[in-house]
PDB file of C-alpha atoms in Angstrom:
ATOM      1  CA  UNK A   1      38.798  -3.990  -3.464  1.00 31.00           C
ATOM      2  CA  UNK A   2      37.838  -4.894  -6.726  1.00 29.00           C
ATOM      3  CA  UNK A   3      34.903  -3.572  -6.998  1.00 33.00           C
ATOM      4  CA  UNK A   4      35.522  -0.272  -6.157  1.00 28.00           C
ATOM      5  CA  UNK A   5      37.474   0.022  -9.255  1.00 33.00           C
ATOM      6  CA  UNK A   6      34.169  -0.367 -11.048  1.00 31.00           C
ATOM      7  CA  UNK A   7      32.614   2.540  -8.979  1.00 35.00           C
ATOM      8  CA  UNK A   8      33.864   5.838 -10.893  1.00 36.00           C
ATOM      9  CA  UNK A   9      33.196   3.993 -14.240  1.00 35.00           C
ATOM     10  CA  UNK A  10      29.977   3.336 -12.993  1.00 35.00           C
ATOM     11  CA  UNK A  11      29.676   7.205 -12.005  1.00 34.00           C
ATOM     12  CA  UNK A  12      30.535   8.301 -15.452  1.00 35.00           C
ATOM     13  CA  UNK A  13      27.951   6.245 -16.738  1.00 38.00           C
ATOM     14  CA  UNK A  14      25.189   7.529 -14.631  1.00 35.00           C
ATOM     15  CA  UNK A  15      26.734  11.250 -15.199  1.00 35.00           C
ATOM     16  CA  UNK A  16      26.292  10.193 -19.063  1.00 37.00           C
ATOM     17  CA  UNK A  17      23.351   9.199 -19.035  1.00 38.00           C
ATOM     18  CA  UNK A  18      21.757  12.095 -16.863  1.00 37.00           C
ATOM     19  CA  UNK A  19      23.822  14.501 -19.696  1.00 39.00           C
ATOM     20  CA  UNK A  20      21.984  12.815 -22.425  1.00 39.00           C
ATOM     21  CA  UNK A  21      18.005  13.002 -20.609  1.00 40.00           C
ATOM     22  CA  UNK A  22      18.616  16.389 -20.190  1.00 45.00           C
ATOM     23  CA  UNK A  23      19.286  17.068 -23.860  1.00 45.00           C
ATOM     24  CA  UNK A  24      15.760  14.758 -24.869  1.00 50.00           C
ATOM     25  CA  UNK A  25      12.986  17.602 -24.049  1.00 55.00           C
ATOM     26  CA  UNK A  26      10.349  15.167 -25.336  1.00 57.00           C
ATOM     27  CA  UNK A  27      10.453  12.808 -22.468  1.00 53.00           C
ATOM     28  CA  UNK A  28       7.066  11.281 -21.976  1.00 60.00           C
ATOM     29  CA  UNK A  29       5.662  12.760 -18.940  1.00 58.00           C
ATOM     30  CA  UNK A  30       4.393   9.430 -17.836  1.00 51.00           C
ATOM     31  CA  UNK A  31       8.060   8.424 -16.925  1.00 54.00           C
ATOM     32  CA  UNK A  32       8.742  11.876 -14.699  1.00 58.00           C
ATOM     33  CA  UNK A  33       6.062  13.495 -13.407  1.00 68.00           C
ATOM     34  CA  UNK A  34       3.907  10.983 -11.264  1.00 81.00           C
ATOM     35  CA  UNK A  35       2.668   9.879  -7.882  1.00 93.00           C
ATOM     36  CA  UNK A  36       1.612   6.773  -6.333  1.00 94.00           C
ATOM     37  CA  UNK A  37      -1.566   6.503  -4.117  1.00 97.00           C
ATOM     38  CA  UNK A  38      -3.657   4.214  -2.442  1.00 98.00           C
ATOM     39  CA  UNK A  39      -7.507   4.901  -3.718  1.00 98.00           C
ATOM     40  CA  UNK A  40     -10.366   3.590  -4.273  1.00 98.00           C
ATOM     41  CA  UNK A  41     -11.912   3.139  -7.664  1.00 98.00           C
ATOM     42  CA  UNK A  42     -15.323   4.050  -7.310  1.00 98.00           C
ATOM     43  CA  UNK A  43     -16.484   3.114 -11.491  1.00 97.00           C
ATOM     44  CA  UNK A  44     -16.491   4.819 -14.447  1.00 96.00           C
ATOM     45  CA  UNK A  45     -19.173   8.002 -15.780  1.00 97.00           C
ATOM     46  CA  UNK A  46     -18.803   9.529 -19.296  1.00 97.00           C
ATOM     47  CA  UNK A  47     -15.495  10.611 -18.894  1.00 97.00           C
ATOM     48  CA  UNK A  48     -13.853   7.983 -17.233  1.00 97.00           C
ATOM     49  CA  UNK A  49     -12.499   6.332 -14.184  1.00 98.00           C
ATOM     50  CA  UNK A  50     -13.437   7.953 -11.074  1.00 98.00           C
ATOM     51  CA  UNK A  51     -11.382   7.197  -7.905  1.00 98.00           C
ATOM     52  CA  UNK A  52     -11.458   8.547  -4.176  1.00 98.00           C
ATOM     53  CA  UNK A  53      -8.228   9.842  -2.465  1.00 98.00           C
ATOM     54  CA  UNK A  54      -8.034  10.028   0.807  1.00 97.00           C
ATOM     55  CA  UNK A  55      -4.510  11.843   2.389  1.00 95.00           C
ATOM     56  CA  UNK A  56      -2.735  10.725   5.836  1.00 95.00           C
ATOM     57  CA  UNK A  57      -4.915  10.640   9.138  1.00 95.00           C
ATOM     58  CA  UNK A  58      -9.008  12.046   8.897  1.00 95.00           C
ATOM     59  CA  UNK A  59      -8.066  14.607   5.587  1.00 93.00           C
ATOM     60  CA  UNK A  60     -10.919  15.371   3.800  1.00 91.00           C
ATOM     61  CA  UNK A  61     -11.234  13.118   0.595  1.00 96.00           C
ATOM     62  CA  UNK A  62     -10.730  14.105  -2.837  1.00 98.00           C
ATOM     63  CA  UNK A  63     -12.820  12.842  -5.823  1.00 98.00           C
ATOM     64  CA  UNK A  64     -10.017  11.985  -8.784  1.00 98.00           C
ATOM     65  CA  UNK A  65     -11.389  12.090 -12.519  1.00 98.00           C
ATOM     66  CA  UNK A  66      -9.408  10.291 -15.472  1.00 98.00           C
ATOM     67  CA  UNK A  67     -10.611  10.119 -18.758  1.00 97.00           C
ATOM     68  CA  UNK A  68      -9.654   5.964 -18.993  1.00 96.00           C
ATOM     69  CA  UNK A  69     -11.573   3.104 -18.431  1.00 94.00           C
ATOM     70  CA  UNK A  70      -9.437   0.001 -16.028  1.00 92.00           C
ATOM     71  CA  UNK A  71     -10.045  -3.434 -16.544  1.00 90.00           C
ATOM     72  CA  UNK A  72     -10.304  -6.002 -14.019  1.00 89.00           C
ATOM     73  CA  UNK A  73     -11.137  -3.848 -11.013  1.00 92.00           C
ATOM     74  CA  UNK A  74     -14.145  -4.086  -8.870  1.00 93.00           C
ATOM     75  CA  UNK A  75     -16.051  -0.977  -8.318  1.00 95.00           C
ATOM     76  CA  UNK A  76     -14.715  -0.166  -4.328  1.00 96.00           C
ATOM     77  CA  UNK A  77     -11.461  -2.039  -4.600  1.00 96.00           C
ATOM     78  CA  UNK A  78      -8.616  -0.159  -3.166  1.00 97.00           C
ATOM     79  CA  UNK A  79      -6.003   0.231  -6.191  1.00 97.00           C
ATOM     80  CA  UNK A  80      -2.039   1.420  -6.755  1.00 97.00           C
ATOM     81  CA  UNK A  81      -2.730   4.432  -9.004  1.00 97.00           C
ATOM     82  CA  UNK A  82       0.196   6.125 -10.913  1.00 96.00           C
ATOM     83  CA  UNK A  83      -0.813   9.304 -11.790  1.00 97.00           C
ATOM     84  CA  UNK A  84      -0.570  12.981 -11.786  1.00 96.00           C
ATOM     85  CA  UNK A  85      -3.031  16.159 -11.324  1.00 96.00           C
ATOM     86  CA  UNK A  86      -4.034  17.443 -15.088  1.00 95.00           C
ATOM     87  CA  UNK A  87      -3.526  21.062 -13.183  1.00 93.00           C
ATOM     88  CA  UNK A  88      -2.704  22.915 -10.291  1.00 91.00           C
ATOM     89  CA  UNK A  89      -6.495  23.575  -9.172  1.00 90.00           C
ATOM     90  CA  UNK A  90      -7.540  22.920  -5.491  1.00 90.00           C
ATOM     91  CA  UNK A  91     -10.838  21.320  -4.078  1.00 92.00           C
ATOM     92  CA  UNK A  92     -12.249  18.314  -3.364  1.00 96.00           C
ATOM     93  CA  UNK A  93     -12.255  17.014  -7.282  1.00 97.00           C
ATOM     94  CA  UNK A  94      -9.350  16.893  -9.414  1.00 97.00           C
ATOM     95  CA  UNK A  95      -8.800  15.906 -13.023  1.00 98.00           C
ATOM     96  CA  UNK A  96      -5.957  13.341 -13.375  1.00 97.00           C
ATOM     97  CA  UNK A  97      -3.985  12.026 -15.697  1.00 96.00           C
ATOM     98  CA  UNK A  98      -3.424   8.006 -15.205  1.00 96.00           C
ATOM     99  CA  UNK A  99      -0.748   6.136 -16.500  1.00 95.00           C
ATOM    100  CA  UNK A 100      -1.122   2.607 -14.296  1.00 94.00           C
ATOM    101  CA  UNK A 101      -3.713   1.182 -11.840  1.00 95.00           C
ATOM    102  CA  UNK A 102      -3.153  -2.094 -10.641  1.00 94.00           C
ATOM    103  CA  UNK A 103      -5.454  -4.354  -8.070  1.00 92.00           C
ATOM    104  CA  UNK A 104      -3.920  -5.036  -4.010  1.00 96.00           C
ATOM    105  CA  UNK A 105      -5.232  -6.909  -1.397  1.00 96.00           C
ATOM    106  CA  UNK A 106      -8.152  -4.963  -0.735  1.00 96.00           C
ATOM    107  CA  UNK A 107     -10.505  -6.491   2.338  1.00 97.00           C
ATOM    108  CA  UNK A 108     -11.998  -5.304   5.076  1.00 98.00           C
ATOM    109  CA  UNK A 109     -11.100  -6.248   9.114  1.00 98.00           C
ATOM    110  CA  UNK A 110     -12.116  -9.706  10.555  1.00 98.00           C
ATOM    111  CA  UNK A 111     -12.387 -11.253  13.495  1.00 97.00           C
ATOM    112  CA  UNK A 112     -11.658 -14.270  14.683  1.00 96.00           C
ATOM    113  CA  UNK A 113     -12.182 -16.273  18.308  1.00 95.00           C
ATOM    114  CA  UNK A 114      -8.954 -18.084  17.702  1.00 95.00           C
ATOM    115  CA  UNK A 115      -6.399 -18.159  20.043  1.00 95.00           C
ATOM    116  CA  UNK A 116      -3.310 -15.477  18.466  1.00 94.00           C
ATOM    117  CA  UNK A 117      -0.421 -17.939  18.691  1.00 94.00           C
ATOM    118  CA  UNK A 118      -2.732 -20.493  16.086  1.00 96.00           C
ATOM    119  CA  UNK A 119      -2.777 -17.810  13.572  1.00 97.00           C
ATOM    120  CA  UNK A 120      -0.547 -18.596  10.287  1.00 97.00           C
ATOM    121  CA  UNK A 121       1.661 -15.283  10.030  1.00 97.00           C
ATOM    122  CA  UNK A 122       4.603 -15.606   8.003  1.00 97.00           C
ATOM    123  CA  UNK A 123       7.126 -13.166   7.648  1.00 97.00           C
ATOM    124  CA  UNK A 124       7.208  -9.786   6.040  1.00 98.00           C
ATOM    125  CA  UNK A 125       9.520  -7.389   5.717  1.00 98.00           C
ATOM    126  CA  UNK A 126       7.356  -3.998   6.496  1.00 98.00           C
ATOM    127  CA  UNK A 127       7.977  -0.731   4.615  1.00 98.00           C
ATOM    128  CA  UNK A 128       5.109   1.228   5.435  1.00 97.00           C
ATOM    129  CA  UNK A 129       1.785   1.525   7.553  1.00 98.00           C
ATOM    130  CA  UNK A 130      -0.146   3.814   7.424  1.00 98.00           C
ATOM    131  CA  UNK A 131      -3.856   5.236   7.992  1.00 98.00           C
ATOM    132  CA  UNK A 132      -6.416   7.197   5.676  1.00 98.00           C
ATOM    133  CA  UNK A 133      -9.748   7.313   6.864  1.00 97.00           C
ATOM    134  CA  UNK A 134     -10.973   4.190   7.133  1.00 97.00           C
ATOM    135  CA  UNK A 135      -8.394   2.404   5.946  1.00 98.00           C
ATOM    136  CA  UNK A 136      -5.263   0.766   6.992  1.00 98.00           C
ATOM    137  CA  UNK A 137      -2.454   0.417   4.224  1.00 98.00           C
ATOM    138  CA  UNK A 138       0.638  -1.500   4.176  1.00 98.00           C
ATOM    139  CA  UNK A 139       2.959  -1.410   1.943  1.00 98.00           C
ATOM    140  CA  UNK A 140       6.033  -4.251   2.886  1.00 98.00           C
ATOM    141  CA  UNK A 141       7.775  -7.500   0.631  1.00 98.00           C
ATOM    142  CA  UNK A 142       6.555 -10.877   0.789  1.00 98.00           C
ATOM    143  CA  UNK A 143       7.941 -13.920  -0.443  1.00 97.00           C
ATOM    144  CA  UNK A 144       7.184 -14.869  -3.782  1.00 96.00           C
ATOM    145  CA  UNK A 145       5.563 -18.447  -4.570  1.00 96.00           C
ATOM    146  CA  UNK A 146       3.739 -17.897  -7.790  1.00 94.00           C
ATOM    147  CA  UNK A 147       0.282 -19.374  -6.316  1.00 94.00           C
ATOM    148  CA  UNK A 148      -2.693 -17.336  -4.201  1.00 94.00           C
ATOM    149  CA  UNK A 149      -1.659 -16.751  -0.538  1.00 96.00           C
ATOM    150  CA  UNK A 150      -3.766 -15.646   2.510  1.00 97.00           C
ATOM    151  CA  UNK A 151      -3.017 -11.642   3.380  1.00 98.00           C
ATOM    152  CA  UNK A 152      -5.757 -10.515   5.858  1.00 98.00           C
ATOM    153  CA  UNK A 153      -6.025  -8.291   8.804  1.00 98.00           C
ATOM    154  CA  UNK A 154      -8.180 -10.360  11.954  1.00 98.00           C
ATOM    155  CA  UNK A 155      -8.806  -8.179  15.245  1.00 98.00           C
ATOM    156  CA  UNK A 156      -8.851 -10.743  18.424  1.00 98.00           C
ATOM    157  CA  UNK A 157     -12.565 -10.824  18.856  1.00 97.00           C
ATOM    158  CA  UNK A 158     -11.444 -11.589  22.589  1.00 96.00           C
ATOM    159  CA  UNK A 159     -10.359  -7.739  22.441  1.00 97.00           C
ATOM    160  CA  UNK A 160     -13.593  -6.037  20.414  1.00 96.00           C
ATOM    161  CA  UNK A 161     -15.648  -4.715  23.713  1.00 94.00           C
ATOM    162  CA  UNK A 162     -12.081  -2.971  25.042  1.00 95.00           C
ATOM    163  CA  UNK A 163     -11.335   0.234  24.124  1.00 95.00           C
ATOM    164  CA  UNK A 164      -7.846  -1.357  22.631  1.00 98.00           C
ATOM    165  CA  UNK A 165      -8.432  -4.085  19.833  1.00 98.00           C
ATOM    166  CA  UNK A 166      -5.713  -6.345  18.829  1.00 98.00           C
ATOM    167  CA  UNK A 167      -5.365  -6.852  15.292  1.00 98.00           C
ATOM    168  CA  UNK A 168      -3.226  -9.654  13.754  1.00 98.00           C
ATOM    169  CA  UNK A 169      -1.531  -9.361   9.935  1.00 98.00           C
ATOM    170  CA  UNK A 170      -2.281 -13.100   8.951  1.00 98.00           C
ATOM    171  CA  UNK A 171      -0.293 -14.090   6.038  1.00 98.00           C
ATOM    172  CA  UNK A 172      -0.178 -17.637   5.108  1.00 97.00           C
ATOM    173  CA  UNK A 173       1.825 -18.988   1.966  1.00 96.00           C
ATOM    174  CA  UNK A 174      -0.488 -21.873   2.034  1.00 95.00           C
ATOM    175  CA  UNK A 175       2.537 -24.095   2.063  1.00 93.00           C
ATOM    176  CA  UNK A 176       3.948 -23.128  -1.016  1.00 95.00           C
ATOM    177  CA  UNK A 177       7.887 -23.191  -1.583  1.00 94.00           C
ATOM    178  CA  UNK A 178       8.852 -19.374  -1.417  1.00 95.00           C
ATOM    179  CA  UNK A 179      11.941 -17.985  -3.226  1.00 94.00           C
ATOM    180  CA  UNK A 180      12.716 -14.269  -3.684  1.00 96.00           C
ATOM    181  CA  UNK A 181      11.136 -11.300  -1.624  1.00 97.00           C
ATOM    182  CA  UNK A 182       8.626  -8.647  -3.878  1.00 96.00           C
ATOM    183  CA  UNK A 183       6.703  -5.775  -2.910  1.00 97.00           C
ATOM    184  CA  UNK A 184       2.953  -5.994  -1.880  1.00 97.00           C
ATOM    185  CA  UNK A 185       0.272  -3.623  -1.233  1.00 98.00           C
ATOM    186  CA  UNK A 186      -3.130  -4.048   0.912  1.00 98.00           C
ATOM    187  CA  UNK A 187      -5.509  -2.219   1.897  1.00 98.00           C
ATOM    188  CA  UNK A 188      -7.825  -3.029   4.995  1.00 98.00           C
ATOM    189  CA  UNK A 189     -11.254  -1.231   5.632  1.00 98.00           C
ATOM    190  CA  UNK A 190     -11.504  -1.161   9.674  1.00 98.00           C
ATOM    191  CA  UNK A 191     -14.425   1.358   9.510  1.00 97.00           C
ATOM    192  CA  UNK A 192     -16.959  -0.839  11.648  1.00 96.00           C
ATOM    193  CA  UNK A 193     -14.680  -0.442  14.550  1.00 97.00           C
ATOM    194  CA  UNK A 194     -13.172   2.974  13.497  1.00 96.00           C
ATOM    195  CA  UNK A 195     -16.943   4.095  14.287  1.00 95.00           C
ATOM    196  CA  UNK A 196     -17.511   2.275  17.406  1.00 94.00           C
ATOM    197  CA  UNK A 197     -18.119   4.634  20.745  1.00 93.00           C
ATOM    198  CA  UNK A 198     -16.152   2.272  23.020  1.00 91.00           C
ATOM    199  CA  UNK A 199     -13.035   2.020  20.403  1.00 95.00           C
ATOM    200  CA  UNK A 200      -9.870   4.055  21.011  1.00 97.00           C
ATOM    201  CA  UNK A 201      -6.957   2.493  20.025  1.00 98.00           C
ATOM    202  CA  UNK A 202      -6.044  -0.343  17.105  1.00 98.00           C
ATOM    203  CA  UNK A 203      -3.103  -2.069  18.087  1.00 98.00           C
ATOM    204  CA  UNK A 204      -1.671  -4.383  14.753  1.00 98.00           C
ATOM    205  CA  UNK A 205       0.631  -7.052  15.452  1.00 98.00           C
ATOM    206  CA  UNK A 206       3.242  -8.076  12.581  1.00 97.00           C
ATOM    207  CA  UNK A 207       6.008 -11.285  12.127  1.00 98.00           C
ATOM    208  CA  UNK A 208       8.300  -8.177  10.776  1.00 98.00           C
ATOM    209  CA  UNK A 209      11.853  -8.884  10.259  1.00 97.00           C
ATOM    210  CA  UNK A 210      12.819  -5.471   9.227  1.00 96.00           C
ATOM    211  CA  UNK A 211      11.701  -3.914  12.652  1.00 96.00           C
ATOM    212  CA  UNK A 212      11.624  -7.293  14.833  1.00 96.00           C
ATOM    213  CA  UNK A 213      12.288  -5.427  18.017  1.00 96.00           C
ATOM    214  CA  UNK A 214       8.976  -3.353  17.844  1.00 97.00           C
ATOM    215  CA  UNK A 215       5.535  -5.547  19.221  1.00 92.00           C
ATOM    216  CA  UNK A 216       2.933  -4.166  17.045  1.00 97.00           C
ATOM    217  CA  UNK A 217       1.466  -0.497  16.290  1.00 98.00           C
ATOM    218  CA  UNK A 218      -0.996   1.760  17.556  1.00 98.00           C
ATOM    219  CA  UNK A 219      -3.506   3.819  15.952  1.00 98.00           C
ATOM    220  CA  UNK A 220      -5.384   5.918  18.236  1.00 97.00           C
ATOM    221  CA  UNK A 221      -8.339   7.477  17.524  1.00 93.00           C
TER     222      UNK A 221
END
C-alpha cells in the first residue's frame, strides 16, 4: 500500500515534465523523430555512409544515404541504425539523417554434424524474430558477463537435403559468471539455403524463457 501513495506524485511529475517539453520548441530532433533498423552498411562514397534497408518478408530494398562517416564497422556488417528520412520522397534511395549506428552479431548460417542436445544454448529471453530478405534478425536479452560470448545460428546439417532445416540459436557464455539481463541484436545471413530449390521451410529452435511453451519457429518460403 505504500507505494501507491507515491503513484499520483509520480503522475504529476511526468504531467510536469511533459508541460515543460512542450513549451522547449528547440528540442533536438535527434531525441524525437527517429527509427531503428536493422541494415547493412555497405561503405562510404563522397557523401557518406551508405547502408541497405531491407523491410519485413521479400520487400524490395532501399539504398539509405547519410552524409557521416562510422567507425569500427566492416563494410557488409549488419548494424542498429538510429535514424530518420531527410524527406518524405519515395523510391528505392533515400537520404537519411543518422544519429547512432552501432555493430550486432552479424554472421551468416552454419552447420554443424553435431548431435542438437550437445549444442551449448543458454537462455534468452526473445523479443523479436523476424525475416528481411536474406536475413534472420533477433532482437531478445542475454545475460551480461562483460567478456566475448558465442551467439550463432547452426542448421542440423542432418536436416540440409529436407525441404525443412532445423536451425539451432547457439549461445554459449563461455563459462563466464552472468549477472543482469541486456538487450542484444544479431543478424544471420541464411541466403545459401534461402536459394536452395529443395528448401521450404527454416524451422529455429530457441532455450526461450519468455515463450518456453513454443518449440521453435517457422519461416516458410
Amino acid at each position: 500500500m505504500k507505494h501507491l501513495r507515491y503513484l499520483p506524485i509520480l503522475l504529476m511529475a511526468v504531467l510536469s515534465a511533459l508541460a515543460s517539453c512542450d513549451k522547449q520548441e528547440d528540442i533536438d530532433r535527434s531525441y524525437t523523430d527517429y527509427r531503428y533498423d536493422i541494415v547493412t552498411y555497405l561503405g562510404v562514397n563522397g557523401t557518406g555512409a551508405v547502408f541497405e534497408y531491407l523491410g519485413h518478408g521479400d520487400s524490395a530494398s532501399v539504398k539509405l544515404q547519410s552524409r557521416v562517416t562510422v567507425k569500427d564497422v566492416k563494410t557488409n556488417q549488419r548494424v542498429l541504425l538510429r535514424y530518420e528520412f531527410a524527406d518524405k520522397s519515395t523510391g528505392a534511395e533515400r537520404d537519411v539523417n543518422v544519429y547512432g549506428c552501432n555493430g550486432i552479431f552479424s554472421d551468416s548460417l552454419r552447420q554443424t554434424q553435431a548431435s542438437p542436445d550437445s549444442l551449448p544454448c543458454q537462455e534468452i529471453k526473445l523479443r523479436s524474430l523476424w525475416r528481411t530478405g536474406e536475413f534472420i534478425n533477433l532482437h531478445c536479452q542475454v545475460e551480461y558477463t562483460g567478456k566475448a560470448r558465442t551467439l550463432m545460428l547452426v542448421a542440423d546439417a542432418n536436416t540440409l537435403a529436407s525441404d525443412t532445416v532445423d536451425c539451432y540459436l547457439v549461445h554459449d557464455l563461455r563459462g563466464e559468471r552472468a549477472t543482469f539481463w541486456r538487450d542484444c541484436y544479431a543478424s544471420f545471413n541464411v541466403g545459401a539455403l534461402w536459394r536452395k530449390d529443395t528448401f521450404r521451410c527454416l524451422r529455429i529452435h530457441l532455450n526461450d524463457v519468455t515463450f518456453p511453451e513454443t518449440e521453435y519457429y517457422d519461416f516458410t518460403k
